[in-house]
XYZ file of C-alpha atoms in Angstrom:
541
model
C 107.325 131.991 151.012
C 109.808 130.248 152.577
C 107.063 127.476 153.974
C 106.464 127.014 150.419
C 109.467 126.180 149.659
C 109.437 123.862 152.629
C 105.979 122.376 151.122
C 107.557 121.894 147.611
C 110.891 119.998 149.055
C 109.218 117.727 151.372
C 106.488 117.003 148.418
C 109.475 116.490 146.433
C 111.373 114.283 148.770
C 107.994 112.240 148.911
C 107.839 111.504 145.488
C 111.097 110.191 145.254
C 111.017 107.941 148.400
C 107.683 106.277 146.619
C 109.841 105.741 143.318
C 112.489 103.920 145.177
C 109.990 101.952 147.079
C 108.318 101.010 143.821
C 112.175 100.259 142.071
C 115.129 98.259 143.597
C 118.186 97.123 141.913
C 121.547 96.001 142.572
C 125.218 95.670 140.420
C 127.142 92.615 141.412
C 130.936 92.170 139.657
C 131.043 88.841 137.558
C 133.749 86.616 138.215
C 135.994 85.566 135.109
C 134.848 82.107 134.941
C 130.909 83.736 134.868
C 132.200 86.310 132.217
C 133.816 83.386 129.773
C 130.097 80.882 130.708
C 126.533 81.767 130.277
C 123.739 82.838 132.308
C 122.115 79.389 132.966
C 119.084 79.701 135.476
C 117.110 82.030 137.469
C 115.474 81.022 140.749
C 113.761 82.477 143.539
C 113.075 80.834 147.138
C 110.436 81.033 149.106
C 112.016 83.763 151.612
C 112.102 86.074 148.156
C 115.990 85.814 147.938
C 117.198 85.620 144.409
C 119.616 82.951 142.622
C 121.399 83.679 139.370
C 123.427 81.094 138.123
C 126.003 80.919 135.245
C 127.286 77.752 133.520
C 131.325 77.736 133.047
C 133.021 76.793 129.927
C 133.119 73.343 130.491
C 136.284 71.075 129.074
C 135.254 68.492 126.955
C 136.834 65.778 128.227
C 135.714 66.424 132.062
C 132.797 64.472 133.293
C 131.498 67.884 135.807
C 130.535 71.308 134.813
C 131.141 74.316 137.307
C 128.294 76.438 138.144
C 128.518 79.576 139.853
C 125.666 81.136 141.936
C 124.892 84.856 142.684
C 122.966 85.262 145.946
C 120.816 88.189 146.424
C 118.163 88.856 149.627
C 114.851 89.864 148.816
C 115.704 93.609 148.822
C 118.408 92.801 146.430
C 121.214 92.861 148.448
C 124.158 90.931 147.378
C 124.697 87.853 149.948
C 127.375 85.784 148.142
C 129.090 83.538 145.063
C 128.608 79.961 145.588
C 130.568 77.177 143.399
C 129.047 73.677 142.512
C 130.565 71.322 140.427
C 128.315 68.138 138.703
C 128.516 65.347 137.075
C 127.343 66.028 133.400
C 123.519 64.981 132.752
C 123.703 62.031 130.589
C 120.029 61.917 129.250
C 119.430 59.383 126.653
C 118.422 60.634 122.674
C 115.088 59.984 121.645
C 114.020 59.891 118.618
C 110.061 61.605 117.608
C 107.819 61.361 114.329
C 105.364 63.787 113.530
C 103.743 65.101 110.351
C 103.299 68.374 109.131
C 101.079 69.880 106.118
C 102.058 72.388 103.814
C 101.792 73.200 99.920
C 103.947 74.680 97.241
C 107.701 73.411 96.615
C 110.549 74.555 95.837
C 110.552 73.851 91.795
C 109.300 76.300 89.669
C 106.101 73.693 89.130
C 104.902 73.801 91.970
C 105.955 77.035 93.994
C 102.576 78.919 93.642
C 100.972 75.462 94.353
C 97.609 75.584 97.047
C 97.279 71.922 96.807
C 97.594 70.085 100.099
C 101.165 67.654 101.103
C 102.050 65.684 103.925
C 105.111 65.097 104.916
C 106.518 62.586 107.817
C 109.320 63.794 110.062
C 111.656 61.816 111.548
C 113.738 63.975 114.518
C 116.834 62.547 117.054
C 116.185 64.826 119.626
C 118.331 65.572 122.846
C 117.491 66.745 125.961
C 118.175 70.487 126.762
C 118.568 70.830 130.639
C 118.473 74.835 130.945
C 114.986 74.400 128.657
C 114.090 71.347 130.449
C 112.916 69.995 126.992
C 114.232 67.827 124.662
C 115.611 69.673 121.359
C 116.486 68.585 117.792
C 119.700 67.278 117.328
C 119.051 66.234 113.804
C 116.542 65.302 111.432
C 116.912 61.898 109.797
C 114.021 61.525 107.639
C 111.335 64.004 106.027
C 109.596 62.600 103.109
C 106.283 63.307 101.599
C 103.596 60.764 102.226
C 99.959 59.524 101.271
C 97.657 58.555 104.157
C 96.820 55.043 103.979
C 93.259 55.372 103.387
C 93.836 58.310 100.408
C 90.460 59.008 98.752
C 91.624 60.337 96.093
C 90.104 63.928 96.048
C 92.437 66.741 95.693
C 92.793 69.430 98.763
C 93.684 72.868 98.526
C 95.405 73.778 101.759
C 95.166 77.031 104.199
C 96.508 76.392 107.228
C 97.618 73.750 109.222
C 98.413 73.059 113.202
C 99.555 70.481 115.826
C 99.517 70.291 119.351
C 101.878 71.761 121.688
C 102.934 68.174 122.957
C 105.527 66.622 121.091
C 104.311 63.282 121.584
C 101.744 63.691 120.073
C 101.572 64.125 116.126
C 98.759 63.978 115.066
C 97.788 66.983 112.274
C 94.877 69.333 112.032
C 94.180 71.049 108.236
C 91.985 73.734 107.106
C 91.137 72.651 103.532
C 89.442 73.257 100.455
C 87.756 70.557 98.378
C 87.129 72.052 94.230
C 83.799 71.218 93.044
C 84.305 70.574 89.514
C 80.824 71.900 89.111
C 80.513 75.449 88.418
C 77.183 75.337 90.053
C 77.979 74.172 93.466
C 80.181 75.646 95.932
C 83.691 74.661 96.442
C 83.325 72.591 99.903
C 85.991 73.730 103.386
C 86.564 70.852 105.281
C 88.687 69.776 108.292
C 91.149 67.239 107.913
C 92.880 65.402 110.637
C 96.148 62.784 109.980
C 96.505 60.920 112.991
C 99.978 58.996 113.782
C 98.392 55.531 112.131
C 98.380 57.988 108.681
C 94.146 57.539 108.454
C 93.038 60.674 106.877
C 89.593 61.777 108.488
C 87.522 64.394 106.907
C 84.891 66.763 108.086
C 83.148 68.813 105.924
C 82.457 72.568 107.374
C 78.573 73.325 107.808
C 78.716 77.103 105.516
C 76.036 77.830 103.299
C 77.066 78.657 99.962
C 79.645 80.153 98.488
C 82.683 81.445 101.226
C 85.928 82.874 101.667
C 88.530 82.252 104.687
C 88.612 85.541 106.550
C 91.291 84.445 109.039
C 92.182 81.531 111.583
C 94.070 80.822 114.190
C 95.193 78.267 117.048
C 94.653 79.801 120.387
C 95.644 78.565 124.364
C 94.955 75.054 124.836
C 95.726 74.223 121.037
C 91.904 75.129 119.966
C 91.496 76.812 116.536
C 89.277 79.349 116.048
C 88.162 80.403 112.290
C 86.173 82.886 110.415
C 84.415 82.745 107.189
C 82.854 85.582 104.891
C 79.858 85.114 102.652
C 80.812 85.794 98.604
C 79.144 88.062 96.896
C 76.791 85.818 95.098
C 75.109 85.347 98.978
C 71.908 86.973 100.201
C 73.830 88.651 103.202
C 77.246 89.799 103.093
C 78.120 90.428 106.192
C 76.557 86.779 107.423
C 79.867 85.851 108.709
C 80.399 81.962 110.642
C 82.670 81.293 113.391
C 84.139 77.780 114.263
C 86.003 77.177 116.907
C 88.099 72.665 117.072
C 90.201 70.731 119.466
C 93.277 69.962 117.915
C 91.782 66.669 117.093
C 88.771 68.086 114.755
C 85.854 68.053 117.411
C 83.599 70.782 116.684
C 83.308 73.124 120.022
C 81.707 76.160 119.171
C 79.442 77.633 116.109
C 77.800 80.723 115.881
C 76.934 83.163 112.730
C 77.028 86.953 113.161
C 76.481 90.149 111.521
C 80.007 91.283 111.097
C 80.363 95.387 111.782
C 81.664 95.256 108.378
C 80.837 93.328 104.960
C 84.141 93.201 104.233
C 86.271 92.844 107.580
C 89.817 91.886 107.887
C 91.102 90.586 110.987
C 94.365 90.252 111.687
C 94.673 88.211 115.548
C 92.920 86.666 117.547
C 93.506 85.827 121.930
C 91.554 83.469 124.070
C 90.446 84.854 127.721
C 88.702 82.909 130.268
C 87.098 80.983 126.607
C 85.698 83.767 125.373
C 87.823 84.468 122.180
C 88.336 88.116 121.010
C 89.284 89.402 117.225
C 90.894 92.527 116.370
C 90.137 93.493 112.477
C 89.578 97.192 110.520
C 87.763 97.667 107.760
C 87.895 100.465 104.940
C 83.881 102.045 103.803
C 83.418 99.709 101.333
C 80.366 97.673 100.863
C 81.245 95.083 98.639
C 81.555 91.450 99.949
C 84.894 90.257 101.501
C 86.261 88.533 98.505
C 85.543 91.561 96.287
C 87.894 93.533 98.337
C 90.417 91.303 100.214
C 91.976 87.825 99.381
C 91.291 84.894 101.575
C 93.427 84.456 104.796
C 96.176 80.875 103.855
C 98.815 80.938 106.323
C 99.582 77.453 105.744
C 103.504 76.837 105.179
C 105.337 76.899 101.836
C 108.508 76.298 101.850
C 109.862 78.045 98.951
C 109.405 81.072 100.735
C 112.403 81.376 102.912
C 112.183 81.739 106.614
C 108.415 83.371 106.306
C 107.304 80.188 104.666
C 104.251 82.095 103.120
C 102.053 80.680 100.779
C 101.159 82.442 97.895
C 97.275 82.884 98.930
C 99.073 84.460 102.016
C 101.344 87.024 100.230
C 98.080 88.131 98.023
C 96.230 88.959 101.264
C 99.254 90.528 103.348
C 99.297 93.260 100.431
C 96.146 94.275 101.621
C 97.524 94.895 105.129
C 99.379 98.304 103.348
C 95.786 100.268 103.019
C 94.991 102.799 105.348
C 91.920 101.689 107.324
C 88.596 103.791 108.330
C 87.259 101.889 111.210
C 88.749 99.425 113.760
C 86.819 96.620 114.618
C 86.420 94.857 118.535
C 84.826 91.587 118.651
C 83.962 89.272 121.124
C 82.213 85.611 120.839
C 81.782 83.527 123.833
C 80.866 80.172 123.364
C 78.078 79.771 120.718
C 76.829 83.873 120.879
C 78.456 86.773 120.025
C 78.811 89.378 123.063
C 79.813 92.555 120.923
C 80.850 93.673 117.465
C 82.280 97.476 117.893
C 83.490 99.910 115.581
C 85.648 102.904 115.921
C 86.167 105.286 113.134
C 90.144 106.038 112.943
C 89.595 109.773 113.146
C 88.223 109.038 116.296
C 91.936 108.060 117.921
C 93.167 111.613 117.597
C 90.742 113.371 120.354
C 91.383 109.930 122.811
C 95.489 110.181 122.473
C 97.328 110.353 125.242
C 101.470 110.150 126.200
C 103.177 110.007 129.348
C 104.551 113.342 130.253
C 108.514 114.240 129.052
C 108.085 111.076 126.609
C 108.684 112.033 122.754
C 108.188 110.657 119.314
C 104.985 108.714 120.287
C 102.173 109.111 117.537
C 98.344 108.928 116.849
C 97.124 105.908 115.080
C 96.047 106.291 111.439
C 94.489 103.510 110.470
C 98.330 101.407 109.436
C 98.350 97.895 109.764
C 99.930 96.625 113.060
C 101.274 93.984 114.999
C 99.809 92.926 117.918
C 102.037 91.856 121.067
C 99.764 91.719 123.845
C 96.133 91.955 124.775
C 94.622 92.263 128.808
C 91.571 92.116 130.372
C 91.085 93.662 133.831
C 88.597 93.451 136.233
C 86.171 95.380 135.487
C 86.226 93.945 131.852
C 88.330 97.150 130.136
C 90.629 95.866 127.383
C 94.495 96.830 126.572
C 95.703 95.793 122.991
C 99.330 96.635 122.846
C 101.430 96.070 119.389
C 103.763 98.201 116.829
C 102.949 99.125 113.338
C 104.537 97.131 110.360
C 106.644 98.462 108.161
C 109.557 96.770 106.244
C 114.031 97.349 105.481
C 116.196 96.080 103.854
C 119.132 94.410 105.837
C 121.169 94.258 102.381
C 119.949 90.451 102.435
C 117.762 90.438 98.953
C 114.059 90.580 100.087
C 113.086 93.259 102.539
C 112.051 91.597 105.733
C 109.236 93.064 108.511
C 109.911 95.791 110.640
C 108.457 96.712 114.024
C 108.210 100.594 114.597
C 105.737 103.095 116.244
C 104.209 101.520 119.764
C 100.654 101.690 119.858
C 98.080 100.953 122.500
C 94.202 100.968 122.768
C 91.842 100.989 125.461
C 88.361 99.602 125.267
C 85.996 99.309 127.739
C 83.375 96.243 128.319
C 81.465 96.673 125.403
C 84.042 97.751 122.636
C 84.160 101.550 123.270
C 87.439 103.432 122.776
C 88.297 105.016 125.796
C 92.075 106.209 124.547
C 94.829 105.417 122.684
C 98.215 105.461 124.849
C 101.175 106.621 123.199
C 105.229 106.001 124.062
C 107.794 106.805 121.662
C 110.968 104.650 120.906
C 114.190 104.875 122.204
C 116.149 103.233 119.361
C 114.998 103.676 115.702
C 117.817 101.915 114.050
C 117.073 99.054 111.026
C 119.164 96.632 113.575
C 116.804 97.194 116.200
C 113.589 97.623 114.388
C 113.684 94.019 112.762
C 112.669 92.001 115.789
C 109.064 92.630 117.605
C 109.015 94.230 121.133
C 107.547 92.095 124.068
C 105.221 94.077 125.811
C 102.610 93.137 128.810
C 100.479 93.745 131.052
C 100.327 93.653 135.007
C 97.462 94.965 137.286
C 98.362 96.874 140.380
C 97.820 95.745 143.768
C 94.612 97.772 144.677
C 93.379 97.199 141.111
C 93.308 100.499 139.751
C 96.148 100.873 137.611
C 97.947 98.670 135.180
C 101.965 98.607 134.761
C 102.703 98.580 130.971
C 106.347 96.813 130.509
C 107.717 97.658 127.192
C 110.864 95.516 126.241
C 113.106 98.140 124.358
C 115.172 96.371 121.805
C 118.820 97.314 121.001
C 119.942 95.175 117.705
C 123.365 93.977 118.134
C 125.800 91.420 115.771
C 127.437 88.916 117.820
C 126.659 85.671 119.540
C 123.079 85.041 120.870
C 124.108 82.259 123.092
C 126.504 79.608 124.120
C 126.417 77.678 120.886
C 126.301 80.362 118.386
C 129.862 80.949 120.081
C 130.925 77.379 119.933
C 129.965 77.345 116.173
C 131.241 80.841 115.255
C 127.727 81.453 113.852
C 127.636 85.018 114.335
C 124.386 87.327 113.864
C 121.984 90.326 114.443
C 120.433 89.248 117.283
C 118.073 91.240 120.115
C 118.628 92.564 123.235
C 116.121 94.301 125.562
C 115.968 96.592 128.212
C 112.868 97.465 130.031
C 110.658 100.269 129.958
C 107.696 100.611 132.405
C 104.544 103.183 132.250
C 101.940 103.381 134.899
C 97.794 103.310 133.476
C 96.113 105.085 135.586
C 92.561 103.555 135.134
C 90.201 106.292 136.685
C 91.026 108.757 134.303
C 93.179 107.001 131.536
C 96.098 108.487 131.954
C 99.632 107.588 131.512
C 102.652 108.651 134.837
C 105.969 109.025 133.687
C 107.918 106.327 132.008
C 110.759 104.526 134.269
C 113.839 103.424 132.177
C 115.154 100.336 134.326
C 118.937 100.286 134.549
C 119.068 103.522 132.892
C 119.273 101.460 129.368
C 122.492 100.234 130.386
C 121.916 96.168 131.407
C 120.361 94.017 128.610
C 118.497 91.289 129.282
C 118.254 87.628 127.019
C 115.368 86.345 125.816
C 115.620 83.578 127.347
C 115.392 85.889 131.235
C 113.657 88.470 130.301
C 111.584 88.825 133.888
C 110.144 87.227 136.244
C 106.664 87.665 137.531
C 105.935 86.705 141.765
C 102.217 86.955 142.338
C 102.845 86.978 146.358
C 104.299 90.391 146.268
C 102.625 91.833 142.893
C 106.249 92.399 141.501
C 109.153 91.764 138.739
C 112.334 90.858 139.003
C 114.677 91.757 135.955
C 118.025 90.237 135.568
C 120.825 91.926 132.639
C 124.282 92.192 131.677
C 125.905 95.770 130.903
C 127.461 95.603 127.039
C 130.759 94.166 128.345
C 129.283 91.000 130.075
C 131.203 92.015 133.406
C 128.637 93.597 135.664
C 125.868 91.330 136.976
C 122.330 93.813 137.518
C 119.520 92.650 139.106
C 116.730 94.941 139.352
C 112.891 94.194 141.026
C 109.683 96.473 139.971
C 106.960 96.643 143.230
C 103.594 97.320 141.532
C 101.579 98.988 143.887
């Protein structure tokens, strides 16, 4: 017995010498000129040490900020506070056009309005050194505006993008031509404004009669778009996929029988260019427009901060329906790889939690948000997201709420292979408003995947710097995070690790910090008063 007991401790003594060698951190004291500033940067050198720096309040009339610098070693070991004083960046304002499309108004004539408007922008922008961007100071101009070669023809609007790079304005439009002939089909078209204001229009190559099932502008500005037959079509589930550059170029084409005739997707991610939709379905066999409306998230800005259109509004109602089947689908290039479909009763036998967790819960077919999606090597998908919901915050309209954390697992061809489960730690209406980051990071040997969860606390105070300046208080976010171990063998979940035990929050703007030498993350937080400093560094073996 007693070299049982011997067995057991030493086992025991094991385990927890491979959790501290996966989990560092360290608590550093902030000085008073940190605790009255702002965290400002976060560095690492190439010997793995660790800078965090924090602006000082600076006085307006002195031409040098203060900066103080936190030096930790690679094992997180505190090494020392370093002062630097400079000379305040003077960057010159510039000032940027660009053009947007949206539809709607804010009269009551025109507030349920589809038809398309463009509108020039005219920005002073300044340049934001802890973003290393420049930001908008003010807007000087924003009027609506005909293109200079108008043709006349009226355009019902559905969504509308730009690219990424602010110098460049040019606009891309998903649009909708009317036919004024009962007879023909209404005609989609792309329309690209460039920065001269020429209007170019390409007319979409769909047979027929068809309805907008969703769209979407993935990595490297592309947009990718689905359309449904109507039911006046020979084939239902015939659905067409498009995928443009941001200037209108046609890329990619294919039709496909959708698992579904009427499927509603709801995102969309881009991976190595193949480009993957998530979408459920309930066991109707109608056509798409007989059961959902068509996807517009083009902006309106009568709407309020959501800016939905009123096409969009129609077809978020159908979000609240409980779901029978959830649909997989991946199209790479001009074919389409796989179309799966997994019955929601299926979910139940395939659900798995991580052991001591509680309040985690088997997916029933809700609509959900979806945060994250991962592909590992061996071609197994992760889709991590929370189910919607919606409070009120006392504020008039209810507004979205992010509750229940769900997570599937696929493998190569679609299959459900489980559904991991981790309940929340904070179920408050100030917490559930904003959307938890969660991703994805492969272990070192491949065959397990770390699952960080950002756990949100919802707080009323001052975001940042200039909130405080302004005395613009409000419910803002704060995370600590949360990590879970896949095993991918077996599909199982280890135990959860609360980093910090909940007590450092991190900003959005630092959340972590990913080094691909040493497979890890490095977390950086404040405790509640804004006087500790806590550094903390995940190995993901």
């Amino acid at each position: 017995m007693k070299t049982i007991y011997i067995s057991i401790g030493l086992l025991f003594l094991f385990i927890s010498n491979v959790e501290a060698q996966e989990f560092k951190e360290s608590v550093q004291p902030l000085s008073s000129k940190s605790q009255k500033g702002y965290m400002y940067d976060v560095s690492k050198e190439a010997d793995g040490s660790n800078n965090i720096t924090f602006k000082a309040k600076a006085d307006k009339k002195s031409e040098e900020v203060t900066f103080e610098k936190y030096s930790f070693d690679k094992n997180l070991k505190f090494i020392n506070t370093s002062e630097v004083q400079e000379k305040k960046e003077q960057n010159e304002d510039v000032e940027r056009t660009s053009f947007y499309a949206y539809v709607g108004g804010t009269s009551s004539f025109d507030v349920l309005s589809m038809k398309l408007k463009i509108n020039k922008r005219v920005q002073l922008k300044k340049w934001n050194h802890e973003k290393q961007l420049y930001v908008t100071k003010k807007t000087i101009s924003d009027e609506t505006i005909k293109p200079r070669n108008d043709n006349g023809k009226v355009y019902y609007g559905y969504a509308s993008y730009v690219s990424s790079n602010d110098t460049k304005s040019d606009v891309l439009a998903l649009a909708k031509v009317d036919s004024k002939d009962k007879k023909l089909a209404d005609q989609f078209v792309v329309l690209v404004i460039n920065d001269q204001l020429e209007l170019k229009e390409k007319p979409l190559e769909l047979e027929g009669s068809n309805s907008l099932v969703f769209c979407k502008q993935i990595a490297g500005d592309d947009v990718v778009a689905v359309f449904a037959p109507n039911k006046n079509q020979s084939d239902i589930s015939k659905y067409v996929y498009f995928r443009f550059d941001i200037q209108g170029n046609l890329k990619n084409k294919t039709a496909f029988t959708s698992p579904a005739s009427a499927l509603l997707i709801t995102a969309a991610y881009e991976k190595d260019d193949a480009v993957y939709f998530f979408g459920s379905s309930t066991k109707s066999k109608k056509a798409y427009e007989e059961v959902y409306k068509e996807y517009a998230s083009i902006f309106n800005p009568a709407n309020g901060a959501y800016g939905n259109s009123y096409l969009y509004l129609k077809w978020k109602k159908s979000l609240e329906e409980d779901m029978d089947n959830f649909h997989l689908i991946k199209i790479n290039g001009n074919q389409l790889d796989f179309a799966s479909t997994t019955p929601i009763s299926d979910f139940k036998s395939k659900f798995k939690t991580a052991q001591g967790d509680k309040g985690a819960s088997v997916y029933k077919g809700k609509n959900f948000y979806t945060e994250s999606f991962f592909v590992t090597d061996s071609e197994d998908y992760l889709i991590a997201g929370q189910l919607i919901g919606s409070v009120n915050m006392g504020m008039g309209n209810p507004v979205d709420s992010y509750e229940d954390i769900v997570c599937f697992h696929f493998d190569k061809m679609g299959n459900l292979k489980a559904q991991y489960g981790i309940g929340k730690m904070n179920n408050d209406k100030k917490s559930e408003i904003f959307d938890m980051s969660q991703k994805f990071y492969l272990s070192s040997d491949g065959k397990s995947v770390y699952w960080e969860l950002m756990e949100i606390k919802g707080v009323k105070g001052y975001e940042s710097f200039l909130d405080a300046y302004y005395n613009n208080p409000m419910w803002y976010a704060t995370y600590f995070p949360r990590i879970v171990k896949i095993d991918l063998s077996n599909n199982t979940l280890g135990a959860v690790k609360v980093l910090g035990e909940g007590k450092y929050f991190l900003k959005k703007d630092f959340t972590s910090y990913f080094d691909k030498s040493e497979n890890s993350l490095t977390y950086i937080g404040l405790d509640e008063d804004f006087k500790q400093l806590w550094i903390g560094k995940m190995m993901m073996k």
